[in-house]
XYZ file of C-alpha atoms in Angstrom:
456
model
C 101.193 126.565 69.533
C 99.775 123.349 70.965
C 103.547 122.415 71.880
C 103.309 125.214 74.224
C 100.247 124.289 75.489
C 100.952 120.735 76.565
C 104.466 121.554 77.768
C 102.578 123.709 80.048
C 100.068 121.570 81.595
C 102.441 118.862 82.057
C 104.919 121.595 84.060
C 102.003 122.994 86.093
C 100.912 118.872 86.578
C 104.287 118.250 87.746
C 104.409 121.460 89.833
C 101.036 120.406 91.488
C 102.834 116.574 92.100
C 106.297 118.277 93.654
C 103.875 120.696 96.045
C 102.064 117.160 97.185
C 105.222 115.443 97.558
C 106.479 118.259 99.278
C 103.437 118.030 101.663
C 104.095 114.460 102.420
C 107.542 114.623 103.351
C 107.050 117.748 105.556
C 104.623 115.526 107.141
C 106.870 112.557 107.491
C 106.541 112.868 111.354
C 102.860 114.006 111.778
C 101.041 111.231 113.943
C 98.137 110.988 112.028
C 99.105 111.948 108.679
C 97.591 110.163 105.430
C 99.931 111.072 102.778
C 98.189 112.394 99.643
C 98.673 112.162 95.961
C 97.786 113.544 92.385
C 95.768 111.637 89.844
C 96.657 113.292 86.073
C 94.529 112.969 83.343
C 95.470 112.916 79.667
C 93.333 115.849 77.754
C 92.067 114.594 74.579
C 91.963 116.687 71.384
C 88.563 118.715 70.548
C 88.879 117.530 66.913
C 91.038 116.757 64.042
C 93.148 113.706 62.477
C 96.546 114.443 63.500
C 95.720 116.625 67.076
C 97.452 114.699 69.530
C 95.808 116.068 72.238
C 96.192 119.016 74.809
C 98.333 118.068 77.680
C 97.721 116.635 81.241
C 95.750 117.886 84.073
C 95.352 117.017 87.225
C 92.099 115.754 87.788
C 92.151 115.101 91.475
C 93.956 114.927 94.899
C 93.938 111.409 96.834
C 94.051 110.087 100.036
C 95.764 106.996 100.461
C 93.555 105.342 102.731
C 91.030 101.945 103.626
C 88.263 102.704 105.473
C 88.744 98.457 106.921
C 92.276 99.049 108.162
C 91.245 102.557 109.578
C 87.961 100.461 111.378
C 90.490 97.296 112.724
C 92.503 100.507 114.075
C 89.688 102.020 116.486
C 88.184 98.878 117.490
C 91.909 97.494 118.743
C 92.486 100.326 120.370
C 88.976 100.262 122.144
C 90.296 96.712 123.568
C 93.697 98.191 124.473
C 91.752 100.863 126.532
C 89.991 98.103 128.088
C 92.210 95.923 129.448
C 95.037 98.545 129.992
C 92.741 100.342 132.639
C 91.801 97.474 134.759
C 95.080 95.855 134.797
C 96.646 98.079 137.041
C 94.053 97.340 140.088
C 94.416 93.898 139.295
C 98.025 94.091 139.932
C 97.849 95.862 143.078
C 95.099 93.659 144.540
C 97.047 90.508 144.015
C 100.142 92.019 145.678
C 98.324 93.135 148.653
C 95.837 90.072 149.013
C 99.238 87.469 148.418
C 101.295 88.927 150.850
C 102.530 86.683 153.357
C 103.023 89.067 155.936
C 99.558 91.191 155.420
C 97.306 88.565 153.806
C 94.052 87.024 155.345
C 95.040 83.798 155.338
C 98.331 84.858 157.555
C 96.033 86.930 160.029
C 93.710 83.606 160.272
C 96.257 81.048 160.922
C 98.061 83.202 163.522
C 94.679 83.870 165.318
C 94.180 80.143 165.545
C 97.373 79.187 166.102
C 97.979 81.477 169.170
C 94.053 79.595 170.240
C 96.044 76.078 169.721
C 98.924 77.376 172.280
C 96.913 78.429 174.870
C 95.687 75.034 174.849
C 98.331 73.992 176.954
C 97.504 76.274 179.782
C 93.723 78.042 179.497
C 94.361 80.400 182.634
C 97.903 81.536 181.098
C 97.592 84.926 180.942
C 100.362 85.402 178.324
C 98.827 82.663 176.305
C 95.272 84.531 176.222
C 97.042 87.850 175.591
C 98.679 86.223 172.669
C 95.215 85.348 171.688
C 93.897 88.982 171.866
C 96.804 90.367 170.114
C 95.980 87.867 167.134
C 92.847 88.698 166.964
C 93.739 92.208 166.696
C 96.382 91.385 163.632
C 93.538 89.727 162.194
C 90.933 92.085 162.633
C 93.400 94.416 161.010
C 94.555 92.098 158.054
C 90.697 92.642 157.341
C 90.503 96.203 157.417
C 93.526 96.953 155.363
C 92.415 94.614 152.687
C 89.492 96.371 152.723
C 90.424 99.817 152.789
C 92.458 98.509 149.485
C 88.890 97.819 147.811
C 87.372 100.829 148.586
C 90.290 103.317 147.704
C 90.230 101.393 144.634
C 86.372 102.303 144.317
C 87.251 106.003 145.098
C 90.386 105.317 142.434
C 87.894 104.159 139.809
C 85.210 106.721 140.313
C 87.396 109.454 139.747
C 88.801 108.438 136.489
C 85.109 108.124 135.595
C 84.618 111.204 136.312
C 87.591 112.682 134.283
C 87.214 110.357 131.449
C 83.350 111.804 130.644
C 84.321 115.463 129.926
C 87.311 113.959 127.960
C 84.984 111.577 126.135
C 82.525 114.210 125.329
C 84.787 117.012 124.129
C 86.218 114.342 121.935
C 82.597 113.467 120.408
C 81.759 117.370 119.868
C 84.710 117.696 118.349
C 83.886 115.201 115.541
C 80.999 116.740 114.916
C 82.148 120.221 114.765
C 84.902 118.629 112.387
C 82.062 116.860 110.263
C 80.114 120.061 109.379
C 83.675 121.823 108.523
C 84.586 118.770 106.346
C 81.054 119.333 104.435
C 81.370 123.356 104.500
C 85.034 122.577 103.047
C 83.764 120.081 100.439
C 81.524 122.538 98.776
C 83.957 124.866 98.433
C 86.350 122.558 96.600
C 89.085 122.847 99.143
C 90.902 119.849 99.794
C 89.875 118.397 103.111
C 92.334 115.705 103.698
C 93.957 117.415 106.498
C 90.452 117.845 108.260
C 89.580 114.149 107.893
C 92.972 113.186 109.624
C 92.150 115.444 112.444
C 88.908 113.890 112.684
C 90.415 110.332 112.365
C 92.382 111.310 115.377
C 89.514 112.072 117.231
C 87.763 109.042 116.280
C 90.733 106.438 117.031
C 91.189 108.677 121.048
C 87.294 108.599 121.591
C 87.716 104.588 120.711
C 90.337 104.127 123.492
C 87.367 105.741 125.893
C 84.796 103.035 124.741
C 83.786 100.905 121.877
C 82.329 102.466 118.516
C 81.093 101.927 115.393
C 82.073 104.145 112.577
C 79.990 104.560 109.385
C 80.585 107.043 106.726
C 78.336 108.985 104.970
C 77.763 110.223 101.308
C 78.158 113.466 102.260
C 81.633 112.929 104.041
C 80.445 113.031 107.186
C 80.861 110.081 110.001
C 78.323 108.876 112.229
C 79.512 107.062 115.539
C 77.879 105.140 117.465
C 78.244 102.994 120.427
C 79.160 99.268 119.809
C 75.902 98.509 121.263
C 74.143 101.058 119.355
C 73.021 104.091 120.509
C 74.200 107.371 118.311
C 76.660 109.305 119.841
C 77.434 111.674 117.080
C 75.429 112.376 113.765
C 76.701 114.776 111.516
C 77.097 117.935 113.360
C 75.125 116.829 115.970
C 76.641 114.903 119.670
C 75.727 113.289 122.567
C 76.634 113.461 126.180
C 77.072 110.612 128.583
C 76.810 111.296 132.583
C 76.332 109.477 135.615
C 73.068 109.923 136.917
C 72.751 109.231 140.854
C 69.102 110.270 141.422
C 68.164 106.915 141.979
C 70.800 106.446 144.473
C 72.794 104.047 142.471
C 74.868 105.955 140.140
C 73.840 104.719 136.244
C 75.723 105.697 132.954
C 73.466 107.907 130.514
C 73.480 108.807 127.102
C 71.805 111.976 125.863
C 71.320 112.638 122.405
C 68.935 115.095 120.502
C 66.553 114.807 123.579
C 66.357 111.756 124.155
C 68.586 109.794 127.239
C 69.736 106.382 126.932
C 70.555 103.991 129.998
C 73.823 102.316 129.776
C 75.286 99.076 130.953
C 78.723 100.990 132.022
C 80.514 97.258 131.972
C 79.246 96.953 128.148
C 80.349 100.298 126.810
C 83.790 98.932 126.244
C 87.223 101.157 125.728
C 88.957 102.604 129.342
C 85.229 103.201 130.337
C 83.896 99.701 129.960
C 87.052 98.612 131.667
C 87.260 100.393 135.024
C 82.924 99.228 135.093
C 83.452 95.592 134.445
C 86.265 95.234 137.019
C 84.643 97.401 139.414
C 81.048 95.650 139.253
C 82.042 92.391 138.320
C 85.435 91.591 139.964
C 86.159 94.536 142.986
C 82.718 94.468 143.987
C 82.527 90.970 144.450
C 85.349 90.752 146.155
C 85.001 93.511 148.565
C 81.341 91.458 149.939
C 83.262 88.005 149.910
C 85.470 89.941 152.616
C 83.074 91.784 154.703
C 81.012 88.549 154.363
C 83.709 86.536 155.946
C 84.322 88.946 158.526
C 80.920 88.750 159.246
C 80.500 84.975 159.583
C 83.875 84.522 161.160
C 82.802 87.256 163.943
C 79.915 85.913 164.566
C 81.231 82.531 164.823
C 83.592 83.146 167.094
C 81.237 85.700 169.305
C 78.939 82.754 169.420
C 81.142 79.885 171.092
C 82.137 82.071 172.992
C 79.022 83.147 174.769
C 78.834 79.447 175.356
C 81.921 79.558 177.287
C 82.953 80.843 181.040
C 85.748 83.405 181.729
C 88.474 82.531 184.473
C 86.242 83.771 187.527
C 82.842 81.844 186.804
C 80.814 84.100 184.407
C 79.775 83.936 181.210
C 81.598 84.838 178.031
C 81.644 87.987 176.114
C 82.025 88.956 172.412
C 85.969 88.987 171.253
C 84.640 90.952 167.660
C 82.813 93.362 166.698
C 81.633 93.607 162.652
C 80.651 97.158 160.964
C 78.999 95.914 157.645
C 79.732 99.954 156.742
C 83.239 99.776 157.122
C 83.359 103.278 159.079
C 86.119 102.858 161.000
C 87.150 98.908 160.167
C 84.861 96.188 159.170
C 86.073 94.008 161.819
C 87.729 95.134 165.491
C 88.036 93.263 168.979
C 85.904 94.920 171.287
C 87.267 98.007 172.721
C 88.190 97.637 176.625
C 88.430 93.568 175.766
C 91.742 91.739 178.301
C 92.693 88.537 178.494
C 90.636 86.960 181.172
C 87.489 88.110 179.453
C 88.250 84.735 176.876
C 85.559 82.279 178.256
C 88.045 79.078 177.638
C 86.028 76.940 180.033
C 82.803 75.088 178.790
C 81.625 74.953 182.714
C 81.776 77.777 185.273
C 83.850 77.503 187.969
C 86.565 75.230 186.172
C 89.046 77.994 185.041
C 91.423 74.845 183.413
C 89.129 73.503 181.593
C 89.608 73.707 177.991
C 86.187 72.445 176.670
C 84.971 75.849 174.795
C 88.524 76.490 173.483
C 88.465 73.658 171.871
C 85.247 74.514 169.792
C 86.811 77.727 168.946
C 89.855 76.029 167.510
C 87.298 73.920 165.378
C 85.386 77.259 163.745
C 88.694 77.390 161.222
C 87.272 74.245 159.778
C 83.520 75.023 159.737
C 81.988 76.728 156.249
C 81.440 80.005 155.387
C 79.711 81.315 152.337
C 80.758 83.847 150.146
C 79.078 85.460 146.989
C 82.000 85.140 144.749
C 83.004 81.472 145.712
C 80.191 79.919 147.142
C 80.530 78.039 150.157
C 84.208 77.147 151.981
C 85.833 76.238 155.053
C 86.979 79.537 156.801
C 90.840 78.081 156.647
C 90.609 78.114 152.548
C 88.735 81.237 152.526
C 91.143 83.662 152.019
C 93.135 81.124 149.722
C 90.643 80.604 147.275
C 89.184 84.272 146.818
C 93.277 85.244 145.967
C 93.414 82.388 143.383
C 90.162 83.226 141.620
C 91.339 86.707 141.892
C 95.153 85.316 140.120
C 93.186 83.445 136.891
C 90.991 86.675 136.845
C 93.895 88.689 136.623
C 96.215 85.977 134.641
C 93.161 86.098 131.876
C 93.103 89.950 131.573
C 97.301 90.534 131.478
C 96.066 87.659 128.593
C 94.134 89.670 127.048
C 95.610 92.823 127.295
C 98.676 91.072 125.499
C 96.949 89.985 122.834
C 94.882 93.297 123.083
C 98.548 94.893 122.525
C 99.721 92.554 119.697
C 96.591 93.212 117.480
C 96.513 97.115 118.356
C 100.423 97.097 117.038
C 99.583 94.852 113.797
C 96.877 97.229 113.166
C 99.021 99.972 113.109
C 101.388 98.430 110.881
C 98.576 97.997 108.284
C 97.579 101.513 108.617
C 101.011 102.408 108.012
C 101.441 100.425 104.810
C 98.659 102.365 103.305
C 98.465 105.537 104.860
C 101.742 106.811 106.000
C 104.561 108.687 104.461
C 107.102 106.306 102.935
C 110.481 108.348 102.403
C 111.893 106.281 99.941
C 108.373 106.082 98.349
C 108.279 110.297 98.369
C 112.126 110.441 97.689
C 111.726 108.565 93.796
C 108.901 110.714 93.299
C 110.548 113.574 94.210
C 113.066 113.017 91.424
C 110.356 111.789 88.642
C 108.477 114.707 89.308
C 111.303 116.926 88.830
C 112.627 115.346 85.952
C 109.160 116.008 84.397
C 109.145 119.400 85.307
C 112.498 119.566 83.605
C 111.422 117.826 80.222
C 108.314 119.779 80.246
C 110.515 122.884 80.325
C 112.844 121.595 78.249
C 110.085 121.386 75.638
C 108.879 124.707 75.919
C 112.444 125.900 74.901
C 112.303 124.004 72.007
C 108.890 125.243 70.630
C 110.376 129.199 71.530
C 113.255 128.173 69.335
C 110.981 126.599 66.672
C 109.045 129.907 66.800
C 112.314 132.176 66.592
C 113.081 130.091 63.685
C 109.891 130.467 61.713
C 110.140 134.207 62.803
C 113.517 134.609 61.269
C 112.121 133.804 58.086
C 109.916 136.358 57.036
């Protein structure tokens, strides 16, 4: 009986509808999880006036998904991996660099403030020690500044070096998931839980560095950097390495044989954020302060080889300036006392004050720096930690409104892909109560038949 027959389809269609609403609410917790649903289909008659038709089927599973919201998703999150990364070094620059007890500009003044006392009396010997005990302070200012720079170097090279394995595994892993996807698909197996795992993958390698995601026919994804090289291809992936053989350490893509040279400040994600800070704002910064220990050394060394010490003879240096920082960029020479200041700008005049006085005037000669240009020595250190404040004041900037769009993107994934238990709750109960009618029915048409039965 076709009665029979319908009431069948539509219990197995509603049984297929409780197991997928079943599915969604189990996964009402699962990071990741694109709830699914059941399309049914109304199965016309073959033939005849009065046949109303044969049931319901269910002619496919859906994801609830939007390939736009899942793209907004990946590239926020590639910007949220950029800014994040760098933000931290940012922060800890500032606080070292604006302290008032450790900064340069501190170390500077003191050095030629304790130059001003001594003034007073040239052939104090308390006054010139406080001289060589500035310098010293200031020497050191310089080297711990310094040593912040290039433990931040170290800092950023390592995470480099952990992020490429990470970044890697994550792009074979799309692949290998592509090739199961397609396997899967020609099967006829549902692959909805395979394309969230890949998702995952996609949205954790975007947090590493910017891609572009572009879907295929065959279900597969291609990504590719934002600037366009392929990074994975249906089951196949690239690798990215540094490559130092040239001495000067360069980021490298190789795919299917053939290697492509990357701008590592470009790439975008955590990756493009540690490179652009460390070439274009640490970098920068670490010259502009061996460059003005430099200068300022050899300033000062100069006037005073001009000068004469206490007992007649001519002046010696007060600095000395390793450019490899082995040790201290800057340092007063070793074995260096008080009466080896040359004070005097004529010999055999111990009170004269001459020479002095042209030291005291170095703090307002000009220095130049690569990431400021050219500045008096006494706004040196002042102007490199304010550039330094709007470069960090525009990334916290961005990395808010990196935050904000990351969180709105989310949301929008959410309204389309994730479980709603409400939603799942009202189907719950329609689904049952058309399991129920559809069983119902089926008692009715075995009574019907009973009844015909009884006749005969």
């Amino acid at each position: 009986m076709s009665i029979i027959n319908n009431a069948l389809s539509g219990s197995l269609a509603a049984q297929a509808a409780l197991n997928t609403t079943s599915q969604n609410i189990a996964n009402l917790q699962t990071k990741g999880y694109t709830r699914q649903g059941v399309i049914l289909t109304a199965v016309a008659p073959a033939s005849g006036t009065y046949g109303a038709g044969f049931g319901v089927e269910v002619s496919k599973l859906i994801r609830f998904s939007d390939s736009y919201k899942s793209q907004q998703l990946w590239r926020a999150n590639s910007d949220l991996g950029m800014r994040t990364q760098s933000q931290p070094y940012f922060t800890q620059l500032e606080r070292v660099m604006g302290d008032e007890q450790t900064s340069l500009s501190n170390g500077v003044d003191q050095f030629f403030r304790a130059l001003n006392a001594a003034g007073v009396d040239p052939v104090s010997s308390p006054l010139r020690q406080q001289v060589v005990t500035a310098a010293n302070a200031m020497a050191q200012s310089f080297n711990s500044i310094y040593n912040v720079t290039r433990q931040q170097q170290i800092s950023i090279s390592q995470q480099r070096d952990a992020m490429l394995p990470q970044l890697n595994t994550l792009s074979a892993n799309i692949a290998r998931l592509n090739q199961r996807i397609t396997e899967a698909g020609s099967l006829g197996t549902n692959t909805s839980g395979l394309v969230d795992e890949r998702d995952q993958a996609i949205d954790a390698l975007a947090n590493l560095v910017a891609i572009e995601v572009l879907e295929q026919p065959d279900g597969t994804r291609s990504v590719s950097l934002r600037s366009g090289q392929p990074l994975v291809a249906g089951n196949l992936s690239g690798t990215l390495a540094m490559n130092s053989a040239s001495g000067t350490p360069v980021l490298e893509l190789t795919f299917a044989k053939s290697v492509f040279g990357l701008d590592d400040t470009k790439v975008g994600g955590q990756l493009g954020g540690i490179g652009d800070y460390e070439k274009n704002i640490l970098n920068p910064l670490q010259q502009s302060l061996v460059d003005m220990a430099d200068q300022l050394a050899a300033k000062v060394n100069t006037q005073l080889q001009a000068g004469f010490k206490p007992d007649g003879s001519a002046g010696t240096d007060l600095f000395t300036f390793n450019a490899t920082g082995a040790g201290g960029i800057l340092n007063i020479t070793p074995g260096i006392v008080a009466s080896d200041l040359a004070f005097s700008a004529a010999a055999g005049e111990p009170g004269n004050s001459g020479n002095l006085q042209a030291l005291i005037g170095i703090k307002g000669q000009s220095i130049t720096l690569g990431s400021i240009g050219s500045v008096l020595i006494g706004d040196a250190d002042t102007q490199l930690v304010g550039k330094l404040g709007i470069d960090s004041g525009q990334n916290q900037s961005l990395l808010e409104t990196a935050t904000t769009i990351r969180q709105q993107s989310e949301d929008d994934w959410a309204a389309t892909s994730s479980v709603n238990k409400d939603e799942e709750a009202i189907n719950l109960v329609e689904f049952q109560n058309m399991y129920q009618a559809n069983m119902k029915v089926i008692a009715v048409a075995n009574e019907l038949f009973d009844a015909t039965l009884a006749l005969f």
